[in-house]
Structures are given as structure tokens and as C-alpha cells.
mmCIF file of C-alpha atoms in Angstrom:
data_model
loop_
_atom_site.group_PDB
_atom_site.id
_atom_site.type_symbol
_atom_site.label_atom_id
_atom_site.label_comp_id
_atom_site.label_asym_id
_atom_site.label_seq_id
_atom_site.Cartn_x
_atom_site.Cartn_y
_atom_site.Cartn_z
ATOM 1 C CA MET A 26 36.493 6.586 28.278
ATOM 2 C CA SER A 27 33.212 7.467 26.534
ATOM 3 C CA ASN A 28 29.969 7.157 28.495
ATOM 4 C CA ARG A 29 27.846 7.300 25.377
ATOM 5 C CA VAL A 30 25.414 4.508 24.569
ATOM 6 C CA SER A 31 26.532 2.376 21.596
ATOM 7 C CA LEU A 32 24.240 1.460 18.695
ATOM 8 C CA SER A 33 24.982 -1.004 15.920
ATOM 9 C CA ALA A 34 24.757 0.275 12.343
ATOM 10 C CA PRO A 35 21.735 -1.952 11.492
ATOM 11 C CA LEU A 36 19.846 -0.786 14.576
ATOM 12 C CA ALA A 37 20.584 2.874 13.784
ATOM 13 C CA ARG A 38 19.248 2.301 10.265
ATOM 14 C CA ARG A 39 16.034 0.738 11.583
ATOM 15 C CA ILE A 40 15.589 3.562 14.098
ATOM 16 C CA ALA A 41 15.966 6.130 11.314
ATOM 17 C CA LEU A 42 13.435 4.335 9.111
ATOM 18 C CA ALA A 43 10.886 3.955 11.898
ATOM 19 C CA ALA A 44 11.228 7.629 12.832
ATOM 20 C CA GLN A 45 10.414 8.535 9.234
ATOM 21 C CA GLY A 46 7.239 6.465 9.236
ATOM 22 C CA PHE A 47 8.550 3.351 7.496
ATOM 23 C CA GLY A 48 8.274 1.062 10.512
ATOM 24 C CA VAL A 49 4.534 0.530 10.113
ATOM 25 C CA ALA A 50 2.293 -0.655 7.280
ATOM 26 C CA ARG A 51 0.542 1.816 5.016
ATOM 27 C CA PRO A 52 -3.102 2.576 5.779
ATOM 28 C CA ASP A 53 -5.581 0.022 4.489
ATOM 29 C CA GLY A 54 -8.011 1.418 1.931
ATOM 30 C CA ALA A 55 -8.552 5.120 1.296
ATOM 31 C CA THR A 56 -6.478 7.641 3.225
ATOM 32 C CA ASN A 57 -8.021 10.688 4.861
ATOM 33 C CA ALA A 58 -6.919 14.079 6.157
ATOM 34 C CA GLY A 59 -6.019 12.510 9.500
ATOM 35 C CA HIS A 60 -3.465 10.191 7.864
ATOM 36 C CA VAL A 61 -1.922 13.166 6.047
ATOM 37 C CA LYS A 62 -1.782 15.333 9.172
ATOM 38 C CA ARG A 63 -0.138 12.586 11.216
ATOM 39 C CA ALA A 64 2.420 12.007 8.461
ATOM 40 C CA ILE A 65 3.443 15.643 8.119
ATOM 41 C CA ASP A 66 3.467 16.085 11.903
ATOM 42 C CA ARG A 67 5.869 13.127 12.090
ATOM 43 C CA LEU A 68 8.149 14.477 9.358
ATOM 44 C CA GLY A 69 8.057 18.085 10.533
ATOM 45 C CA LEU A 70 8.511 19.573 7.075
ATOM 46 C CA LEU A 71 8.539 18.770 3.363
ATOM 47 C CA GLN A 72 10.954 20.384 0.948
ATOM 48 C CA ILE A 73 9.487 22.266 -2.014
ATOM 49 C CA ASP A 74 11.045 22.019 -5.471
ATOM 50 C CA SER A 75 9.762 23.308 -8.802
ATOM 51 C CA VAL A 76 10.729 20.212 -10.839
ATOM 52 C CA ASN A 77 7.541 18.446 -11.945
ATOM 53 C CA VAL A 78 8.843 15.354 -13.733
ATOM 54 C CA LEU A 79 6.532 13.126 -11.669
ATOM 55 C CA ALA A 80 4.752 15.429 -9.231
ATOM 56 C CA ARG A 81 5.853 18.411 -7.167
ATOM 57 C CA ALA A 82 8.526 17.300 -4.717
ATOM 58 C CA HIS A 83 6.518 18.045 -1.561
ATOM 59 C CA TYR A 84 3.739 15.639 -2.563
ATOM 60 C CA LEU A 85 5.976 12.600 -3.113
ATOM 61 C CA PRO A 86 7.170 11.837 0.454
ATOM 62 C CA LEU A 87 3.599 11.330 1.647
ATOM 63 C CA PHE A 88 2.933 8.981 -1.269
ATOM 64 C CA SER A 89 6.002 6.986 -0.196
ATOM 65 C CA ARG A 90 4.516 6.539 3.276
ATOM 66 C CA LEU A 91 0.744 6.500 2.638
ATOM 67 C CA GLY A 92 0.347 5.165 -0.888
ATOM 68 C CA ASN A 93 -2.532 6.485 -2.976
ATOM 69 C CA TYR A 94 -3.535 9.591 -0.984
ATOM 70 C CA ASP A 95 -5.339 12.830 -1.875
ATOM 71 C CA SER A 96 -2.737 15.618 -2.115
ATOM 72 C CA ASP A 97 -5.465 18.237 -1.594
ATOM 73 C CA HIS A 98 -5.380 17.306 2.093
ATOM 74 C CA LEU A 99 -1.764 18.470 2.277
ATOM 75 C CA ASP A 100 -2.576 21.781 0.581
ATOM 76 C CA ARG A 101 -5.160 22.540 3.258
ATOM 77 C CA ILE A 102 -3.131 21.775 6.378
ATOM 78 C CA ALA A 103 0.403 22.975 5.546
ATOM 79 C CA TRP A 104 2.107 26.360 5.677
ATOM 80 C CA ALA A 105 4.943 27.445 3.384
ATOM 81 C CA HIS A 106 8.114 28.740 5.024
ATOM 82 C CA GLU A 107 11.176 29.424 2.886
ATOM 83 C CA ALA A 108 11.518 26.344 0.621
ATOM 84 C CA SER A 109 9.430 23.993 2.755
ATOM 85 C CA LEU A 110 5.915 23.080 3.792
ATOM 86 C CA LEU A 111 5.338 22.754 7.533
ATOM 87 C CA PRO A 112 2.422 21.983 9.861
ATOM 88 C CA LEU A 113 0.464 25.156 10.597
ATOM 89 C CA ALA A 114 1.056 24.700 14.324
ATOM 90 C CA ALA A 115 4.815 25.126 13.758
ATOM 91 C CA HIS A 116 4.454 28.811 12.851
ATOM 92 C CA PRO A 117 5.269 30.127 16.368
ATOM 93 C CA LEU A 118 8.552 28.186 16.369
ATOM 94 C CA PHE A 119 9.884 30.374 13.545
ATOM 95 C CA ARG A 120 8.780 33.777 14.792
ATOM 96 C CA TRP A 121 12.137 34.388 16.495
ATOM 97 C CA ARG A 122 13.810 33.956 13.099
ATOM 98 C CA MET A 123 11.345 36.367 11.491
ATOM 99 C CA GLN A 124 11.980 38.887 14.263
ATOM 100 C CA ARG A 125 15.729 38.646 13.692
ATOM 101 C CA ALA A 126 15.099 39.279 9.992
ATOM 102 C CA ARG A 127 13.022 42.377 10.769
ATOM 103 C CA GLU A 128 15.912 43.591 12.911
ATOM 104 C CA ASN A 129 18.319 42.780 10.045
ATOM 105 C CA ALA A 130 20.116 40.312 12.285
ATOM 106 C CA GLY A 131 20.569 36.550 12.361
ATOM 107 C CA ASP A 132 22.283 33.873 10.290
ATOM 108 C CA GLY A 133 22.292 33.584 6.500
ATOM 109 C CA LYS A 134 20.335 35.543 3.882
ATOM 110 C CA GLY A 135 23.142 38.078 3.554
ATOM 111 C CA LYS A 136 21.826 39.282 0.192
ATOM 112 C CA LEU A 137 18.424 40.061 1.678
ATOM 113 C CA HIS A 138 19.919 41.811 4.717
ATOM 114 C CA LEU A 139 21.994 44.012 2.411
ATOM 115 C CA PHE A 140 18.985 44.774 0.219
ATOM 116 C CA ARG A 141 16.953 45.805 3.274
ATOM 117 C CA ARG A 142 19.669 48.233 4.343
ATOM 118 C CA GLU A 143 19.864 49.703 0.845
ATOM 119 C CA LYS A 144 16.171 49.675 -0.130
ATOM 120 C CA ALA A 145 14.084 49.925 3.054
ATOM 121 C CA LYS A 146 11.788 52.589 1.591
ATOM 122 C CA TYR A 147 11.144 50.543 -1.546
ATOM 123 C CA ILE A 148 10.396 47.394 0.480
ATOM 124 C CA ASP A 149 7.856 49.341 2.539
ATOM 125 C CA GLU A 150 6.212 50.504 -0.710
ATOM 126 C CA VAL A 151 5.936 46.895 -1.905
ATOM 127 C CA LEU A 152 4.344 45.877 1.399
ATOM 128 C CA ARG A 153 1.751 48.663 1.032
ATOM 129 C CA GLU A 154 1.033 47.564 -2.538
ATOM 130 C CA ILE A 155 0.370 43.970 -1.447
ATOM 131 C CA ALA A 156 -1.828 45.254 1.383
ATOM 132 C CA ASP A 157 -3.833 47.406 -1.040
ATOM 133 C CA ARG A 158 -4.055 45.132 -4.074
ATOM 134 C CA GLY A 159 -4.241 41.691 -2.493
ATOM 135 C CA PRO A 160 -2.196 38.564 -3.372
ATOM 136 C CA LEU A 161 0.562 39.388 -5.863
ATOM 137 C CA ALA A 162 3.461 37.615 -7.540
ATOM 138 C CA ALA A 163 6.705 39.539 -7.837
ATOM 139 C CA SER A 164 6.052 39.868 -11.580
ATOM 140 C CA GLU A 165 2.753 41.642 -10.863
ATOM 141 C CA LEU A 166 4.201 44.510 -8.825
ATOM 142 C CA ALA A 167 3.548 47.948 -10.309
ATOM 143 C CA ASN A 168 7.219 48.846 -9.878
ATOM 144 C CA GLY A 169 9.223 45.663 -10.039
ATOM 145 C CA GLY A 170 12.472 47.583 -10.041
ATOM 146 C CA LYS A 171 15.579 46.988 -12.070
ATOM 147 C CA ARG A 172 17.136 43.591 -12.698
ATOM 148 C CA ARG A 173 20.482 43.099 -10.988
ATOM 149 C CA GLY A 174 22.627 41.187 -13.456
ATOM 150 C CA GLY A 175 21.609 38.376 -15.835
ATOM 151 C CA TRP A 176 18.180 36.816 -16.276
ATOM 152 C CA TRP A 177 18.842 34.330 -13.462
ATOM 153 C CA VAL A 178 19.369 37.109 -10.888
ATOM 154 C CA TRP A 179 16.371 38.362 -8.872
ATOM 155 C CA ASN A 180 15.187 41.879 -9.667
ATOM 156 C CA ASP A 181 14.390 44.420 -6.957
ATOM 157 C CA GLY A 182 10.725 43.389 -6.796
ATOM 158 C CA LYS A 183 11.615 39.755 -6.137
ATOM 159 C CA LEU A 184 14.214 40.737 -3.542
ATOM 160 C CA ALA A 185 11.646 42.943 -1.791
ATOM 161 C CA VAL A 186 8.939 40.268 -1.532
ATOM 162 C CA GLU A 187 11.486 37.667 -0.462
ATOM 163 C CA TRP A 188 12.713 39.928 2.352
ATOM 164 C CA LEU A 189 9.099 40.461 3.441
ATOM 165 C CA PHE A 190 8.591 36.679 3.282
ATOM 166 C CA PHE A 191 11.802 36.084 5.254
ATOM 167 C CA ALA A 192 10.619 38.589 7.886
ATOM 168 C CA GLY A 193 7.190 36.963 8.157
ATOM 169 C CA LEU A 194 5.275 40.067 7.018
ATOM 170 C CA VAL A 195 3.950 38.233 3.960
ATOM 171 C CA THR A 196 3.612 34.541 3.206
ATOM 172 C CA THR A 197 2.673 32.315 0.294
ATOM 173 C CA ALA A 198 -0.992 32.612 -0.610
ATOM 174 C CA THR A 199 -0.742 30.225 -3.579
ATOM 175 C CA ARG A 200 1.417 29.425 -6.593
ATOM 176 C CA ARG A 201 0.576 30.078 -10.218
ATOM 177 C CA GLY A 202 1.534 28.793 -13.646
ATOM 178 C CA THR A 203 5.185 27.810 -13.558
ATOM 179 C CA PHE A 204 5.161 27.452 -9.751
ATOM 180 C CA GLU A 205 5.538 31.222 -9.255
ATOM 181 C CA ARG A 206 5.002 32.161 -5.613
ATOM 182 C CA VAL A 207 2.102 34.545 -4.875
ATOM 183 C CA TYR A 208 2.440 36.660 -1.711
ATOM 184 C CA ASP A 209 -0.139 38.124 0.651
ATOM 185 C CA LEU A 210 -0.129 39.584 4.135
ATOM 186 C CA THR A 211 0.485 36.837 6.667
ATOM 187 C CA GLU A 212 -2.568 37.793 8.709
ATOM 188 C CA ARG A 213 -4.755 37.289 5.632
ATOM 189 C CA VAL A 214 -3.363 33.807 4.909
ATOM 190 C CA LEU A 215 -2.847 32.026 8.223
ATOM 191 C CA PRO A 216 -5.929 31.011 10.227
ATOM 192 C CA ALA A 217 -6.718 33.218 13.225
ATOM 193 C CA HIS A 218 -6.178 30.363 15.690
ATOM 194 C CA VAL A 219 -2.608 29.897 14.405
ATOM 195 C CA GLN A 220 -1.833 33.600 14.669
ATOM 196 C CA ALA A 221 -3.179 33.547 18.236
ATOM 197 C CA LEU A 222 -0.759 30.814 19.358
ATOM 198 C CA PRO A 223 1.732 32.123 21.946
ATOM 199 C CA THR A 224 5.217 33.037 20.779
ATOM 200 C CA PRO A 225 8.007 31.174 22.612
ATOM 201 C CA SER A 226 11.401 32.699 23.256
ATOM 202 C CA ALA A 227 14.128 32.055 20.694
ATOM 203 C CA GLU A 228 15.755 29.532 23.027
ATOM 204 C CA GLU A 229 12.487 27.682 23.668
ATOM 205 C CA ALA A 230 11.714 27.580 19.944
ATOM 206 C CA GLN A 231 15.178 26.279 19.070
ATOM 207 C CA ARG A 232 14.903 23.504 21.652
ATOM 208 C CA ALA A 233 11.483 22.589 20.267
ATOM 209 C CA LEU A 234 12.813 22.504 16.702
ATOM 210 C CA LEU A 235 15.719 20.276 17.702
ATOM 211 C CA ARG A 236 13.321 17.932 19.501
ATOM 212 C CA LEU A 237 11.234 17.799 16.311
ATOM 213 C CA SER A 238 14.375 17.080 14.287
ATOM 214 C CA ALA A 239 15.314 14.263 16.647
ATOM 215 C CA LYS A 240 11.773 12.854 16.479
ATOM 216 C CA ALA A 241 11.877 12.889 12.657
ATOM 217 C CA LEU A 242 15.390 11.451 12.369
ATOM 218 C CA GLY A 243 15.451 9.030 15.310
ATOM 219 C CA VAL A 244 19.225 9.085 15.631
ATOM 220 C CA ALA A 245 21.361 11.849 14.178
ATOM 221 C CA THR A 246 24.587 13.826 14.352
ATOM 222 C CA GLU A 247 24.690 17.470 15.408
ATOM 223 C CA PHE A 248 24.812 18.495 11.736
ATOM 224 C CA ASP A 249 21.818 16.286 10.876
ATOM 225 C CA LEU A 250 19.762 17.881 13.639
ATOM 226 C CA ARG A 251 20.834 21.408 12.745
ATOM 227 C CA ASP A 252 20.327 20.952 9.014
ATOM 228 C CA TYR A 253 16.751 19.688 9.318
ATOM 229 C CA PHE A 254 15.384 23.153 10.134
ATOM 230 C CA ARG A 255 18.469 25.112 9.017
ATOM 231 C CA LEU A 256 19.455 26.282 12.497
ATOM 232 C CA GLY A 257 22.652 28.202 13.213
ATOM 233 C CA VAL A 258 25.794 26.530 14.544
ATOM 234 C CA ALA A 259 26.061 28.486 17.795
ATOM 235 C CA ASP A 260 22.357 28.199 18.605
ATOM 236 C CA THR A 261 22.420 24.441 17.947
ATOM 237 C CA LYS A 262 25.459 23.752 20.119
ATOM 238 C CA ALA A 263 23.983 25.649 23.058
ATOM 239 C CA ARG A 264 20.556 24.028 22.792
ATOM 240 C CA LEU A 265 21.903 20.481 22.310
ATOM 241 C CA ALA A 266 23.832 20.692 25.563
ATOM 242 C CA GLU A 267 20.650 21.806 27.314
ATOM 243 C CA LEU A 268 18.580 19.020 25.756
ATOM 244 C CA VAL A 269 21.086 16.320 26.760
ATOM 245 C CA GLU A 270 21.218 17.715 30.289
ATOM 246 C CA ALA A 271 17.409 17.625 30.468
ATOM 247 C CA GLY A 272 17.254 14.057 29.135
ATOM 248 C CA ASP A 273 15.424 15.102 25.959
ATOM 249 C CA LEU A 274 18.284 13.662 23.892
ATOM 250 C CA VAL A 275 20.657 10.780 24.623
ATOM 251 C CA ALA A 276 24.283 11.010 23.520
ATOM 252 C CA VAL A 277 25.207 7.863 21.555
ATOM 253 C CA GLU A 278 27.918 6.363 19.401
ATOM 254 C CA VAL A 279 26.895 4.583 16.214
ATOM 255 C CA GLU A 280 28.947 1.825 14.634
ATOM 256 C CA GLY A 281 30.756 3.185 11.561
ATOM 257 C CA TRP A 282 29.862 6.856 12.168
ATOM 258 C CA ASN A 283 32.818 9.161 12.612
ATOM 259 C CA ARG A 284 30.866 11.783 14.573
ATOM 260 C CA PRO A 285 29.023 11.710 17.899
ATOM 261 C CA ALA A 286 25.275 11.250 17.610
ATOM 262 C CA TYR A 287 22.089 11.868 19.536
ATOM 263 C CA LEU A 288 19.120 9.556 20.037
ATOM 264 C CA ASP A 289 15.507 10.554 20.578
ATOM 265 C CA PRO A 290 14.759 8.648 23.817
ATOM 266 C CA ALA A 291 11.209 7.984 22.567
ATOM 267 C CA ALA A 292 12.394 6.584 19.227
ATOM 268 C CA ARG A 293 11.128 3.141 18.283
ATOM 269 C CA GLN A 294 13.847 0.493 17.956
ATOM 270 C CA PRO A 295 12.223 -2.187 15.781
ATOM 271 C CA ARG A 296 13.778 -5.605 15.343
ATOM 272 C CA ALA A 297 12.931 -5.476 11.636
ATOM 273 C CA VAL A 298 11.575 -3.023 9.070
ATOM 274 C CA GLU A 299 9.673 -4.325 6.049
ATOM 275 C CA ALA A 300 9.215 -1.183 3.951
ATOM 276 C CA ARG A 301 8.533 -0.707 0.249
ATOM 277 C CA ALA A 302 8.756 2.783 -1.221
ATOM 278 C CA LEU A 303 10.054 4.907 -4.070
ATOM 279 C CA LEU A 304 11.823 7.916 -2.545
ATOM 280 C CA ALA A 305 11.855 11.342 -4.162
ATOM 281 C CA PRO A 306 15.245 13.095 -4.374
ATOM 282 C CA PHE A 307 14.071 15.557 -1.681
ATOM 283 C CA ASP A 308 12.506 13.007 0.647
ATOM 284 C CA PRO A 309 13.510 13.834 4.249
ATOM 285 C CA LEU A 310 14.882 10.300 4.672
ATOM 286 C CA ILE A 311 17.588 10.934 2.058
ATOM 287 C CA TRP A 312 17.850 14.659 1.287
ATOM 288 C CA GLU A 313 21.039 15.009 3.373
ATOM 289 C CA ARG A 314 23.307 12.981 1.096
ATOM 290 C CA ASP A 315 26.133 12.353 3.578
ATOM 291 C CA ARG A 316 23.620 10.980 6.085
ATOM 292 C CA THR A 317 22.139 8.766 3.363
ATOM 293 C CA GLU A 318 25.566 7.308 2.619
ATOM 294 C CA ARG A 319 26.342 6.920 6.327
ATOM 295 C CA ILE A 320 23.124 5.030 7.078
ATOM 296 C CA PHE A 321 22.524 3.055 3.882
ATOM 297 C CA ASP A 322 25.996 2.851 2.288
ATOM 298 C CA PHE A 323 24.299 4.460 -0.708
ATOM 299 C CA PHE A 324 26.017 7.244 -2.654
ATOM 300 C CA TYR A 325 23.283 9.402 -4.172
ATOM 301 C CA ARG A 326 23.396 12.596 -6.209
ATOM 302 C CA ILE A 327 20.583 13.998 -8.318
ATOM 303 C CA GLU A 328 21.732 14.380 -11.929
ATOM 304 C CA ILE A 329 19.222 16.930 -13.259
ATOM 305 C CA TYR A 330 21.990 19.481 -13.787
ATOM 306 C CA THR A 331 24.506 16.951 -15.098
ATOM 307 C CA PRO A 332 24.989 16.936 -18.902
ATOM 308 C CA LEU A 333 23.224 13.992 -20.528
ATOM 309 C CA ALA A 334 26.438 12.288 -21.635
ATOM 310 C CA LYS A 335 27.799 12.349 -18.074
ATOM 311 C CA ARG A 336 24.731 11.025 -16.265
ATOM 312 C CA LYS A 337 25.241 7.654 -14.630
ATOM 313 C CA HIS A 338 21.690 6.751 -13.590
ATOM 314 C CA GLY A 339 19.340 9.241 -15.261
ATOM 315 C CA TYR A 340 17.597 12.615 -15.032
ATOM 316 C CA TYR A 341 15.107 12.149 -12.177
ATOM 317 C CA VAL A 342 16.182 9.081 -10.246
ATOM 318 C CA LEU A 343 14.308 7.717 -7.235
ATOM 319 C CA PRO A 344 15.976 5.250 -4.863
ATOM 320 C CA PHE A 345 13.867 2.173 -4.115
ATOM 321 C CA LEU A 346 13.549 1.207 -0.465
ATOM 322 C CA LEU A 347 12.844 -2.474 0.176
ATOM 323 C CA GLY A 348 12.971 -3.943 3.659
ATOM 324 C CA ASP A 349 15.468 -1.733 5.464
ATOM 325 C CA GLY A 350 17.791 -1.075 2.509
ATOM 326 C CA LEU A 351 18.052 0.987 -0.650
ATOM 327 C CA VAL A 352 18.209 -1.741 -3.277
ATOM 328 C CA ALA A 353 17.727 -0.012 -6.646
ATOM 329 C CA ARG A 354 17.444 3.309 -8.514
ATOM 330 C CA VAL A 355 14.723 4.100 -11.016
ATOM 331 C CA ASP A 356 14.692 6.959 -13.539
ATOM 332 C CA LEU A 357 11.045 8.022 -13.867
ATOM 333 C CA LYS A 358 8.883 10.467 -15.782
ATOM 334 C CA ALA A 359 5.113 11.017 -15.882
ATOM 335 C CA ASP A 360 4.118 11.192 -19.561
ATOM 336 C CA ARG A 361 0.752 12.832 -18.963
ATOM 337 C CA ALA A 362 -0.040 13.276 -22.663
ATOM 338 C CA ASN A 363 0.029 9.492 -23.121
ATOM 339 C CA SER A 364 -1.153 8.623 -19.593
ATOM 340 C CA THR A 365 1.997 6.559 -18.979
ATOM 341 C CA LEU A 366 4.547 6.284 -16.205
ATOM 342 C CA LEU A 367 7.820 6.026 -18.110
ATOM 343 C CA VAL A 368 10.566 3.972 -16.481
ATOM 344 C CA HIS A 369 13.577 5.133 -18.459
ATOM 345 C CA ALA A 370 16.000 2.927 -16.524
ATOM 346 C CA ALA A 371 16.147 0.614 -13.502
ATOM 347 C CA HIS A 372 19.514 0.065 -11.820
ATOM 348 C CA LEU A 373 20.058 -2.711 -9.293
ATOM 349 C CA GLU A 374 22.411 -1.956 -6.420
ATOM 350 C CA PRO A 375 25.517 -4.179 -6.027
ATOM 351 C CA GLY A 376 24.826 -7.437 -4.216
ATOM 352 C CA GLN A 377 21.051 -7.324 -4.752
ATOM 353 C CA ASP A 378 19.031 -10.089 -6.407
ATOM 354 C CA ALA A 379 17.004 -8.877 -9.421
ATOM 355 C CA LYS A 380 14.351 -11.563 -8.875
ATOM 356 C CA HIS A 381 13.867 -10.469 -5.275
ATOM 357 C CA VAL A 382 13.551 -6.767 -6.164
ATOM 358 C CA ALA A 383 11.578 -6.956 -9.435
ATOM 359 C CA GLY A 384 8.173 -7.946 -8.038
ATOM 360 C CA PRO A 385 7.940 -5.352 -5.251
ATOM 361 C CA LEU A 386 9.283 -2.660 -7.580
ATOM 362 C CA ARG A 387 6.660 -3.410 -10.217
ATOM 363 C CA GLU A 388 3.938 -3.232 -7.578
ATOM 364 C CA GLU A 389 5.245 0.122 -6.370
ATOM 365 C CA LEU A 390 5.429 1.518 -9.899
ATOM 366 C CA ARG A 391 1.827 0.461 -10.521
ATOM 367 C CA LEU A 392 0.760 2.117 -7.275
ATOM 368 C CA MET A 393 2.541 5.324 -8.278
ATOM 369 C CA ALA A 394 0.879 5.289 -11.710
ATOM 370 C CA ASP A 395 -2.519 4.921 -10.046
ATOM 371 C CA TRP A 396 -1.788 7.812 -7.677
ATOM 372 C CA LEU A 397 -0.721 10.013 -10.593
ATOM 373 C CA GLY A 398 -3.811 9.041 -12.585
ATOM 374 C CA LEU A 399 -1.776 7.301 -15.314
ATOM 375 C CA GLU A 400 -3.141 4.272 -17.125
ATOM 376 C CA SER A 401 0.027 2.329 -17.912
ATOM 377 C CA VAL A 402 3.623 1.727 -16.877
ATOM 378 C CA SER A 403 6.282 1.543 -19.584
ATOM 379 C CA LEU A 404 9.222 -0.613 -18.464
ATOM 380 C CA PRO A 405 12.800 -0.522 -19.794
ATOM 381 C CA ARG A 406 14.402 -3.657 -21.221
ATOM 382 C CA ALA A 407 18.084 -3.098 -20.534
ATOM 383 C CA GLY A 408 19.729 -4.384 -17.371
ATOM 384 C CA ALA A 409 19.100 -7.366 -15.094
ATOM 385 C CA LEU A 410 16.433 -5.628 -13.015
ATOM 386 C CA ALA A 411 14.572 -4.298 -16.054
ATOM 387 C CA LYS A 412 14.595 -7.738 -17.697
ATOM 388 C CA ALA A 413 13.344 -9.373 -14.496
ATOM 389 C CA MET A 414 10.423 -6.939 -14.352
ATOM 390 C CA VAL A 415 9.562 -7.476 -18.007
ATOM 391 C CA ARG A 416 9.591 -11.289 -17.607
ATOM 392 C CA MET A 417 7.000 -10.972 -14.822
ATOM 393 C CA ARG A 418 4.283 -9.830 -17.268
#
């Protein structure tokens, strides 16, 4: 007989929303750097993506939680690691992974490990060039090396700087033009006080990362917790057992979930959540699609790479969170030339009332347009939700 605590599906959903910052009202008036820091500390990380249909992907989750905020605050307090932005204070928690990379050990990145074994001398030359010349993009290296395959395959220069990035010897100094990463020595980018933070053991860091995952997710399966910071299977299993034994996680069963789950014992368990937010495709609430379906009964796939004729909802579709449910999907684009937020399509979820959703959605679209510095919102006319929004003019 199981001794796990049981949670209802609605309670698990509310716990997940509260953990992600949707259990409280947005700040009144102008936001400041403190609001931004607290938000990113709560989330733990923000995924980076080069698509700029509305705004860069890492800026959107904070808009969803804070409203009209200054994205420059995020640029000043975050650190880029792999394809994510993280709080600067998290740097020590990833040093064990960087050390494994320098030793050509660890999980994943097989292509980079192989390249290091084959091209160690060349990688060292690239590191010296960055040290001597200052911040450089891979395209700016004096000897970028040969391209390995078609145009979509990284050349030797890109592989070299990515291995150095993976090993923590360089990090992102900035991005240029078409979102091209610019690399510099880590000690020239990170503040001295961050570099001086003590380095925990691999086991301590993994436990800390899993506690951060649990804090950000509220309630989660083993895969959810592992996926949040891309931890290895064996490391996760060992650390989870330790965390449960220590009382840092509580083993639970969730109604309708077919896997065991773990609860952050400090997670809020609100009786109700009254949220309103447009969610980017890479928002940490929904980026793990199976978890999104498990919690919200909402099947979601981004259709950017789907041929136009086969798209069901649109090119860049944002789910709309209202209350504690995902009630609609909106295909959006920022038409900066005409200072307009284009709403190509608005799709109501089954069982939802267009009149109930239309008003809050229009308010959220206007807020997004203001944040993006766009003067107007162009609404679609097809579909029950679109017609309900248009009639509200």
C-alpha cells in the first residue's frame, strides 16, 4: 500500500501555477529591478530562443508575470548558460558540469566531446585568440576552420567556442545582429563577487538544483525535475532519494498522473488562482509539453516548423491563461513597421465561453502592445472568440 500523500488534479494545478508566480497579483504601477530579480530567482532560468516574432523568448515570461516591465533589468542581472538565462548567483551550481566537460566526461554533448579529443590544439588556439583580441563571435575568428557538412552544420570555429562555453572557460559577453553569440573569457564577463562564490561538490550542487526545480514547479515528476536543469538520469535518481530522506521533497501521488511525483514542502497551496497571462511557447510553465497536457489537459505544439497548409493554430501561438486554466490560443506577431500587434487568429478552447474570455484577452493584448511599444492592436474577425473581441469595441 502506498504511503505517498495524495493530491487532487485541481490542487496540483494551483500549486504549479503558484510556484511559477501566478498565485499573486502583478505589481501595481512601474516595476523595478527588484521585481525582475525576484521573478527570475523564483523561476530559476529562462530559455533563450532566436525567434523574434514578438520579442526574444527570454523576455516574455517576465512580461507574463510582471506586466509592463523594463527588460534592461533582466539583461543586467542574468547570466547565459547553454540555451538559458540564469541568476548570476547560480553560477557555482554548474561548475561541476563545466569541470566534467574540461575532463571530457559527463552526460550529453557527445559531438563536443569528440571534437575536443580530435582538435584539442585548435581549441586552445581559439581560447588564446579570444584572450588576446577580446569578445569575439565564431564568425570573427582568424581561423574559423572548415565547415563540416552543409550550411546548417557548425564549422570548426563554432565547435571550438561552444566547447569552451560548455567547459566554462568562456561565456556570452553579448549578442549581435541576428542573435549571434559573442564570447569572452568568463573572468572578464562575470562580476568578481560571483567568481568568488564557493564551489559546492557535484552532489551538493545537484541537490540544490533539484530543490530549485521543485521550488519553480511546485509539484513534479522525476522527469519534470530532471528536465528543468537538464540533469542526468543517474545523478537525479540518487539525489532525489537523498532529498526525500532529508524531508526536502515529499513523495506524492497526483490524481490522473501515471507517474509518482514530488512536492516542494514549502509550496503554496492556494484555494484559488485568478491569473491572466499570455504565455510564450518557451515559458517555464508550459515548455515541457507532456507536463502541460498532464496539468492543464492542453495539447500544445509550436508550429513554426510546420508547413503553412498543415498548421492548425498558427505560426507563433501563445496559450492564454485565465483563472487557473488555459482557455485560448492566440497567433501573434509584432508588426514594428506599422506599430501594430497583429492578432492573426484567436482560438477558443473546447468548453470555454467566448464572452467570458474576450474581455480579459483584449486587456492582455493591449498590455502586451504597450510593453512592446506598439500603438495599436489588430484583431481577427473569424471565429467566436475573435468576433466577441471585435464586438467589444
